Coordinates of C-alpha atoms in Angstrom, one line a residue:
X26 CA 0.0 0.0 0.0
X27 CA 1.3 3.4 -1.2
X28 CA -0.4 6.2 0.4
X29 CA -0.7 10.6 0.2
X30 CA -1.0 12.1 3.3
X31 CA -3.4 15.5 2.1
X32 CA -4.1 18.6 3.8
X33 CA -7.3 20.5 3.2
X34 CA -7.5 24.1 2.4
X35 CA -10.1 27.3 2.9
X36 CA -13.5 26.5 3.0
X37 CA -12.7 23.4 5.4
X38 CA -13.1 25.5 8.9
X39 CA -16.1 25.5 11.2
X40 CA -16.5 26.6 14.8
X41 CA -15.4 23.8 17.0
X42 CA -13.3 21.9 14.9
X43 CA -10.5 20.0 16.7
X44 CA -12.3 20.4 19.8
X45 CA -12.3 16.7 20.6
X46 CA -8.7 16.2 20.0
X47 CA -7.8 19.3 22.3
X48 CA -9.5 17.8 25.3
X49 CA -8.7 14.1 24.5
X50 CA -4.9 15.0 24.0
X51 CA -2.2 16.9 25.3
X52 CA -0.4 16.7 22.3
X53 CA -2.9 18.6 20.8
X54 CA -3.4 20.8 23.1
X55 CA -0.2 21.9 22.8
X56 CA -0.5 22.7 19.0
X57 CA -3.5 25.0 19.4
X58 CA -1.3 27.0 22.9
X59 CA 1.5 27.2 20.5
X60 CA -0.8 28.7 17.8
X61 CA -1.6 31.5 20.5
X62 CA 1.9 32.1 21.3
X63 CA 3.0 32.4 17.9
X64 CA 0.1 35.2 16.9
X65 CA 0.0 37.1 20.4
X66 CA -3.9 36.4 20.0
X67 CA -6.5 33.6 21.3
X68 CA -6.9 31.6 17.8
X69 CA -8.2 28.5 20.3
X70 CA -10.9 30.5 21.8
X71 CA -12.1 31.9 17.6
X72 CA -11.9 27.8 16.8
X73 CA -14.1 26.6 19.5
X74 CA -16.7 29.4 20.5
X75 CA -16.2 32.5 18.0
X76 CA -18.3 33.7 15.3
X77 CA -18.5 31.7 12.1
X78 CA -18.5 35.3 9.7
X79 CA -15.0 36.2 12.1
X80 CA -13.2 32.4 11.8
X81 CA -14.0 32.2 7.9
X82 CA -12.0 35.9 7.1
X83 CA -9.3 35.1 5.5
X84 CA -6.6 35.8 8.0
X85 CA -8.4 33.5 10.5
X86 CA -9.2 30.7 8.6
X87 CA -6.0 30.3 7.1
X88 CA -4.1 29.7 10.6
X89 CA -6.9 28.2 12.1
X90 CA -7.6 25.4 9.5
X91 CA -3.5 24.5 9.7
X92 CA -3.6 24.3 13.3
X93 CA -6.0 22.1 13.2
X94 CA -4.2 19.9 10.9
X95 CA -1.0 20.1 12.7
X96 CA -2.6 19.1 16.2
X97 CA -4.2 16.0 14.1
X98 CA -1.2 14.5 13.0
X99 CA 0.5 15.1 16.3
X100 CA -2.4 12.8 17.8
X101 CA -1.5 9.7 15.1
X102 CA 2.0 10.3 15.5
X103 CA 3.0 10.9 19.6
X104 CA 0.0 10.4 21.3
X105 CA -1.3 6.8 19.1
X106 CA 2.5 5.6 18.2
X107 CA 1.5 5.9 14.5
X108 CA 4.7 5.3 12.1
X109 CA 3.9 8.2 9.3
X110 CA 6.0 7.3 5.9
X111 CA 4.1 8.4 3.3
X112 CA 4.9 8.6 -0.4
X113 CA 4.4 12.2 -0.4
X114 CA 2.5 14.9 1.0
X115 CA 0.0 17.4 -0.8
X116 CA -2.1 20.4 0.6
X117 CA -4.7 22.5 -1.4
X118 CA -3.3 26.0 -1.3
X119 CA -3.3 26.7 2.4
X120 CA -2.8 23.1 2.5
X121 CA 0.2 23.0 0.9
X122 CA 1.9 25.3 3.6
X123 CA 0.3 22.7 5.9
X124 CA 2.2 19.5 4.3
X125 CA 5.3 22.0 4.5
X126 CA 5.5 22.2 7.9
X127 CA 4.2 18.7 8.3
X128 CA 7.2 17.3 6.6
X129 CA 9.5 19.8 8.1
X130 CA 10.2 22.7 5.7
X131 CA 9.8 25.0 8.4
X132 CA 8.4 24.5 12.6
X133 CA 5.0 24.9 13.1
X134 CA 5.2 28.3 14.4
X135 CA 6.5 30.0 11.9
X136 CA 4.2 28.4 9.6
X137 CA 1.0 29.3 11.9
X138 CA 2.3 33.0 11.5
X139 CA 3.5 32.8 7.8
X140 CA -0.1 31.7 6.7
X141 CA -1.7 34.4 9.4
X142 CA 0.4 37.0 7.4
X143 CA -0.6 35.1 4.0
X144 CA -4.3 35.4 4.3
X145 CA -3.6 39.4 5.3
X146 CA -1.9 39.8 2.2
X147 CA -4.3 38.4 0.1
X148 CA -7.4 40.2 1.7
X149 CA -5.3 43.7 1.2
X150 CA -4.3 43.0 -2.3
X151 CA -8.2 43.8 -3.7
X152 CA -10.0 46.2 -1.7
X153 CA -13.4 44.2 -0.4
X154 CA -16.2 43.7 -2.8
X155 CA -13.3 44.3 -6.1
X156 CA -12.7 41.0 -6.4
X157 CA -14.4 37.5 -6.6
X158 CA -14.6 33.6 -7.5
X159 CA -17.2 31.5 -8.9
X160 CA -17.4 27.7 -9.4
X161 CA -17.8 25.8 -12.5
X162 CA -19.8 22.7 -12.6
X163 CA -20.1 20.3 -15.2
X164 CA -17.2 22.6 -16.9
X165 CA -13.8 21.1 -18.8
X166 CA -11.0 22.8 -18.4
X167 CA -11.2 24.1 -22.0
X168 CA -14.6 25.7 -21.7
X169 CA -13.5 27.4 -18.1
X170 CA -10.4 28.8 -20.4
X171 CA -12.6 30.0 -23.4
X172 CA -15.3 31.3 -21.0
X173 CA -12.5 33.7 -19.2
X174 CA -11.3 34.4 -22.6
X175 CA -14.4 35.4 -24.0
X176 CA -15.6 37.8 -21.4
X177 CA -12.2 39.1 -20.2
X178 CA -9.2 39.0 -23.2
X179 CA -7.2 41.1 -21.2
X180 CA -7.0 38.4 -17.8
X181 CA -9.5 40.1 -15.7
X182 CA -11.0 36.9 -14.5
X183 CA -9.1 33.1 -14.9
X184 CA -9.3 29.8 -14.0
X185 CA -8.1 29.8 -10.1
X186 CA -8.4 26.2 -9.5
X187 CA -8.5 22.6 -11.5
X188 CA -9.9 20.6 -8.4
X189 CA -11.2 17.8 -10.9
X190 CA -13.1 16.6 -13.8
X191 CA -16.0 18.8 -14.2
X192 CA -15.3 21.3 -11.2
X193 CA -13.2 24.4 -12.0
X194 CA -12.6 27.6 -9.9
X195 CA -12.4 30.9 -11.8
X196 CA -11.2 33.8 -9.6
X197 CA -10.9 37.9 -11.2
X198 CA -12.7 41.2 -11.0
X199 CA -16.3 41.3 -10.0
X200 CA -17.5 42.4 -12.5
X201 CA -15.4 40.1 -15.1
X202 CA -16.7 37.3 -12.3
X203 CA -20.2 37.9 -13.6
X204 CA -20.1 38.4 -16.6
X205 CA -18.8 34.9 -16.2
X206 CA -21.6 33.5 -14.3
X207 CA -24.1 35.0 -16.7
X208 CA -22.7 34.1 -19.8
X209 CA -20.9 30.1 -18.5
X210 CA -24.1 28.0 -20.3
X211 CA -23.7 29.2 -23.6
X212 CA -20.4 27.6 -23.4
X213 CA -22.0 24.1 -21.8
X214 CA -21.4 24.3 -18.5
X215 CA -23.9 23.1 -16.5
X216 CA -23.9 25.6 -13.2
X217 CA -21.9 28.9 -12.3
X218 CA -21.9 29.6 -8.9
X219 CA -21.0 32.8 -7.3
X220 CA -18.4 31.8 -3.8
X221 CA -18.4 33.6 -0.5
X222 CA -15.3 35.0 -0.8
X223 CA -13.7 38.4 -0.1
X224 CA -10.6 38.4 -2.5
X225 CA -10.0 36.7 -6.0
X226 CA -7.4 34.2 -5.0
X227 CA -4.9 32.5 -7.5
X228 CA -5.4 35.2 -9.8
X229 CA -2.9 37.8 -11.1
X230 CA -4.4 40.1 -9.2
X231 CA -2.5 38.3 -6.0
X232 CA 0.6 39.5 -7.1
X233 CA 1.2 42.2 -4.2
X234 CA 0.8 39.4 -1.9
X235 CA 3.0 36.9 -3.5
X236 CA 5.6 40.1 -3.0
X237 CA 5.0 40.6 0.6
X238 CA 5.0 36.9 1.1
X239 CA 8.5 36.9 -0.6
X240 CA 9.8 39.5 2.3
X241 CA 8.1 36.9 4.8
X242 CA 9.9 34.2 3.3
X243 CA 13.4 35.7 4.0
X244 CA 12.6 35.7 8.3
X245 CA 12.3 31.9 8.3
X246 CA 14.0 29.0 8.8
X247 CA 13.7 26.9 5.8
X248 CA 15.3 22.9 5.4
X249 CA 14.3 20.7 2.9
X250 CA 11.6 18.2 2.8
X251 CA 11.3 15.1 4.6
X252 CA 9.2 13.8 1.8
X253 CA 8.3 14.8 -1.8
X254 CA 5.8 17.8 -1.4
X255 CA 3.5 17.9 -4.7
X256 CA 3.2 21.3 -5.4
X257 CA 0.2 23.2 -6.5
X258 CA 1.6 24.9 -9.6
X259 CA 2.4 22.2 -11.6
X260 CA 1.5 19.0 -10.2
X261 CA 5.4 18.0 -9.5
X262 CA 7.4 16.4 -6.6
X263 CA 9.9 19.2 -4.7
X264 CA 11.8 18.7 -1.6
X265 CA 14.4 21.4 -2.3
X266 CA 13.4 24.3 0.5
X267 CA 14.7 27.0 -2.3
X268 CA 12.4 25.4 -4.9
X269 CA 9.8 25.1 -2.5
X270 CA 9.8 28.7 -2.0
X271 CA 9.7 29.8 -5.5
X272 CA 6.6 27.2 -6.2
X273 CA 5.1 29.2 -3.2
X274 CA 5.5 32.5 -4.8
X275 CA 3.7 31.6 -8.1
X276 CA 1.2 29.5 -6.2
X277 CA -0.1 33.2 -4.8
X278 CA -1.1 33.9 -8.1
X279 CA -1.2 31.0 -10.4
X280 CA -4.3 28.2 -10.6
X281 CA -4.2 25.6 -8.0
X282 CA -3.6 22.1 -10.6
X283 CA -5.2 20.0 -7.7
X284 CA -6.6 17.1 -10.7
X285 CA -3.3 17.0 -11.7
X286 CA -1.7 16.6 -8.6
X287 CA -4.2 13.8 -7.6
X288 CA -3.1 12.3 -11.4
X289 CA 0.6 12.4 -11.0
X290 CA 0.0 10.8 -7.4
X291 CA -2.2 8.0 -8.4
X292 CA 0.0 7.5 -11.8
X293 CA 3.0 7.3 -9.3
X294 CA 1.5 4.0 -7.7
X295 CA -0.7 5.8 -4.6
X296 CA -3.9 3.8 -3.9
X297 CA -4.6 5.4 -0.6
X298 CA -5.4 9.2 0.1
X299 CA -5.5 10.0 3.6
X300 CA -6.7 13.9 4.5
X301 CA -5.4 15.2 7.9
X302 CA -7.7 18.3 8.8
X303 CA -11.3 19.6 9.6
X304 CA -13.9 18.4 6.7
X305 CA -14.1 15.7 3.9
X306 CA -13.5 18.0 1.1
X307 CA -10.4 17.1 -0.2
X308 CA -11.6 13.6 0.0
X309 CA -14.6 14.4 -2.0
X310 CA -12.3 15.5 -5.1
X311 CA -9.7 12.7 -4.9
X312 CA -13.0 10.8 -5.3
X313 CA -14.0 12.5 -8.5
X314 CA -10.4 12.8 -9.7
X315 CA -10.1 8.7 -9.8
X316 CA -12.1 5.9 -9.1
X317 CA -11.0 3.4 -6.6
X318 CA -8.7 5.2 -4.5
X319 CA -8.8 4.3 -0.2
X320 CA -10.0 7.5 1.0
X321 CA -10.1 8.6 4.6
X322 CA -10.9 12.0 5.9
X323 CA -9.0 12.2 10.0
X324 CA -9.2 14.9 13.1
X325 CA -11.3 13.6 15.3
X326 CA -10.2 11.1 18.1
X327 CA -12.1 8.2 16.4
X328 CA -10.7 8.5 13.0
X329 CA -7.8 9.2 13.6
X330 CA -7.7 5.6 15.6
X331 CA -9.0 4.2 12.4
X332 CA -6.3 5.4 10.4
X333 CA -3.7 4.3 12.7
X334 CA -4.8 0.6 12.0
X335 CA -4.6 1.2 8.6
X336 CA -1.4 2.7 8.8
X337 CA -0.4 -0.6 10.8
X338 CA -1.6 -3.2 7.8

C-alpha cells in the first residue's frame, strides 16, 4: 500500500473543529497554545466558540484550518505511536503550507504565522467587494479557459483552481466574475456559482501578496523536505526548500492544478489518500479525480484511531 497524506485548504473550517482532540490529548493541546503564542492572539478561543463570519475571514481561517491539521497529525503520530512514511504529502493552497510544515520545511510556528500574514496579504491586495470567485460545474477545463477568454481577453478573471473533472474555480474582478456566471451555459457548463469569498485568489491580481510573502519568506527557517511535497503549480514532486519557496511564490497567483496533482500521485503508484484536517473535502475531489482510491478524511479522536490501524496493515 502506497499512500498521500493531504491537507485540506479554505472552505474546510467551522466553529469547534479539533475540539475533541484538544481535550482528549495533550499533544494537541499543545499545537493549538503554540498557535496562541505564535500570533499574540486567542486563535483557540475563535476555533471553539467564536463567530462563524469572524473564523471564515481570511486571516483566520488560514491559521486556524492549519492548526487544526498540525494538532491532528501530532495525535497519530505521539499520542497513538503511528509510524507516518508516506509517499508524499500534498495540501490544497493553504494546505500545501500545511504538508510543508508537516514534513518539516519550516516549525510549526512560523508556519501558523507565515499563513496568518498570508491570508492578510491576500485580503489587502483587492479592496473588499473588487474581487471574486465562482465555481464551475459540469465545466472542462477548455470551456473554463474559453469562458475567461471570451468575457475578459485582457486576464481580468481566470481559471483559479483545477480541483477535478467537471469542477473548475475561476477567480478575477467582479465584475469580469459575472459576466462569467451569466454568460458560463452558452459555453456548456452546466452551473456557475457565485463563492463567499472576499478576494480573487490564485489570480494575477494576487501579485502584491505573493511580494509581501517573498519579504516573509526571507525571516524563516527553511530545510528541505522530509518527503516529496506535490506542489500546487504544476503537479510535480519538490523537496528542495529553495524550490519550495519559488513554487510558493507563483502558487499566490497561479491556478491551484489539484486534478493533476491527484493524477501524478495515483499515476505514481498511490492507492490510498488520507486527509489530515477539519472536513471531507479534499476527500470528496480525490473521489471525482479517480475511481477506486482508499480515502479517509481524520481529526477527530475516532478517526484518527481508524487510520492508525490502517497505517499498521
Amino acid at each position: 500500500m502506497s499512500y498521500a497524506l493531504i491537507f485540506p485548504g479554505q472552505g474546510s473550517q467551522s466553529v469547534g473543529m479539533g475540539r475533541e482532540i484538544y481535550e482528549a490529548f495533550p499533544s494537541a493541546k499543545n499545537v493549538f497554545d503554540e498557535a496562541d503564542d505564535a500570533l499574540s492572539e486567542h486563535l483557540t478561543n475563535l476555533i471553539f466558540e467564536g463567530d462563524e463570519a469572524e473564523l471564515t475571514l481570511t486571516r483566520n481561517a488560514q491559521p486556524a484550518i492549519m492548526t487544526v491539521s498540525i494538532a491532528a497529525l501530532k495525535v497519530l503520530t505521539e499520542e497513538m505511536g503511528a509510524n507516518v512514511s508516506p509517499f508524499c504529502m500534498a495540501g490544497h493552497s493553504l494546505g500545501e503550507y500545511t504538508a510543508l510544515c508537516a514534513s518539516g520545511v519550516m516549525n510549526f510556528a512560523e508556519a501558523v504565522r507565515l499563513v496568518r500574514n498570508r491570508g492578510a496579504f491576500m485580503q489587502e491586495a483587492v479592496p473588499e467587494g473588487k474581487g471574486g470567485m465562482a465555481a464551475l460545474i459540469g465545466a472542462s477545463h477548455d470551456d473554463a479557459v474559453k469562458l475567461c477568454d471570451s468575457v475578459a481577453p485582457n486576464g481580468e478573471v481566470s481559471p483559479a483552481n483545477f480541483n477535478c473533472p467537471g469542477q473548475v474555480v475561476i477567480s478575477g474582478l467582479t465584475e469580469f466574475v459575472d459576466a462569467a456566471i451569466a454568460n458560463a451555459k452558452s459555453f456548456g457548463i452546466k452551473r456557475a456559482l457565485k463563492l463567499s469569498v472576499s478576494a480573487p485568489f490564485h489570480s494575477r491580481y494576487m501579485k502584491p501578496a505573493a511580494e509581501k510573502l517573498k519579504s516573509e519568506f526571507a525571516k524563516i527557517t527553511w530545510h528541505d523536505a522530509s518527503y516529496d511535497i506535490i506542489a500546487n503549480v504544476d503537479a510535480k514532486p519538490v523537496r528542495s526548500a529553495s524550490e519550495i519557496q519559488a513554487r510558493l511564490y507563483a502558487q499566490t497567483f497561479s491556478p491551484v492544478l489539484w486534478e493533476d496533482s491527484v493524477a501524478y500521485m495515483a499515476d505514481s503508484g498511490v492507492d490510498s489518500f488520507y486527509e489530515i484536517g477539519p472536513g471531507e473535502v479534499l476527500s470528496g475531489l480525490v473521489k471525482k479525480c479517480r475511481k477506486g482510491m482508499n480515502l479517509l478524511s481524520a481529526s477527530t479522536p475516532e478517526k484518527l484511531e481508524a487510520l492508525r490501524g490502517k497505517l499498521e496493515v
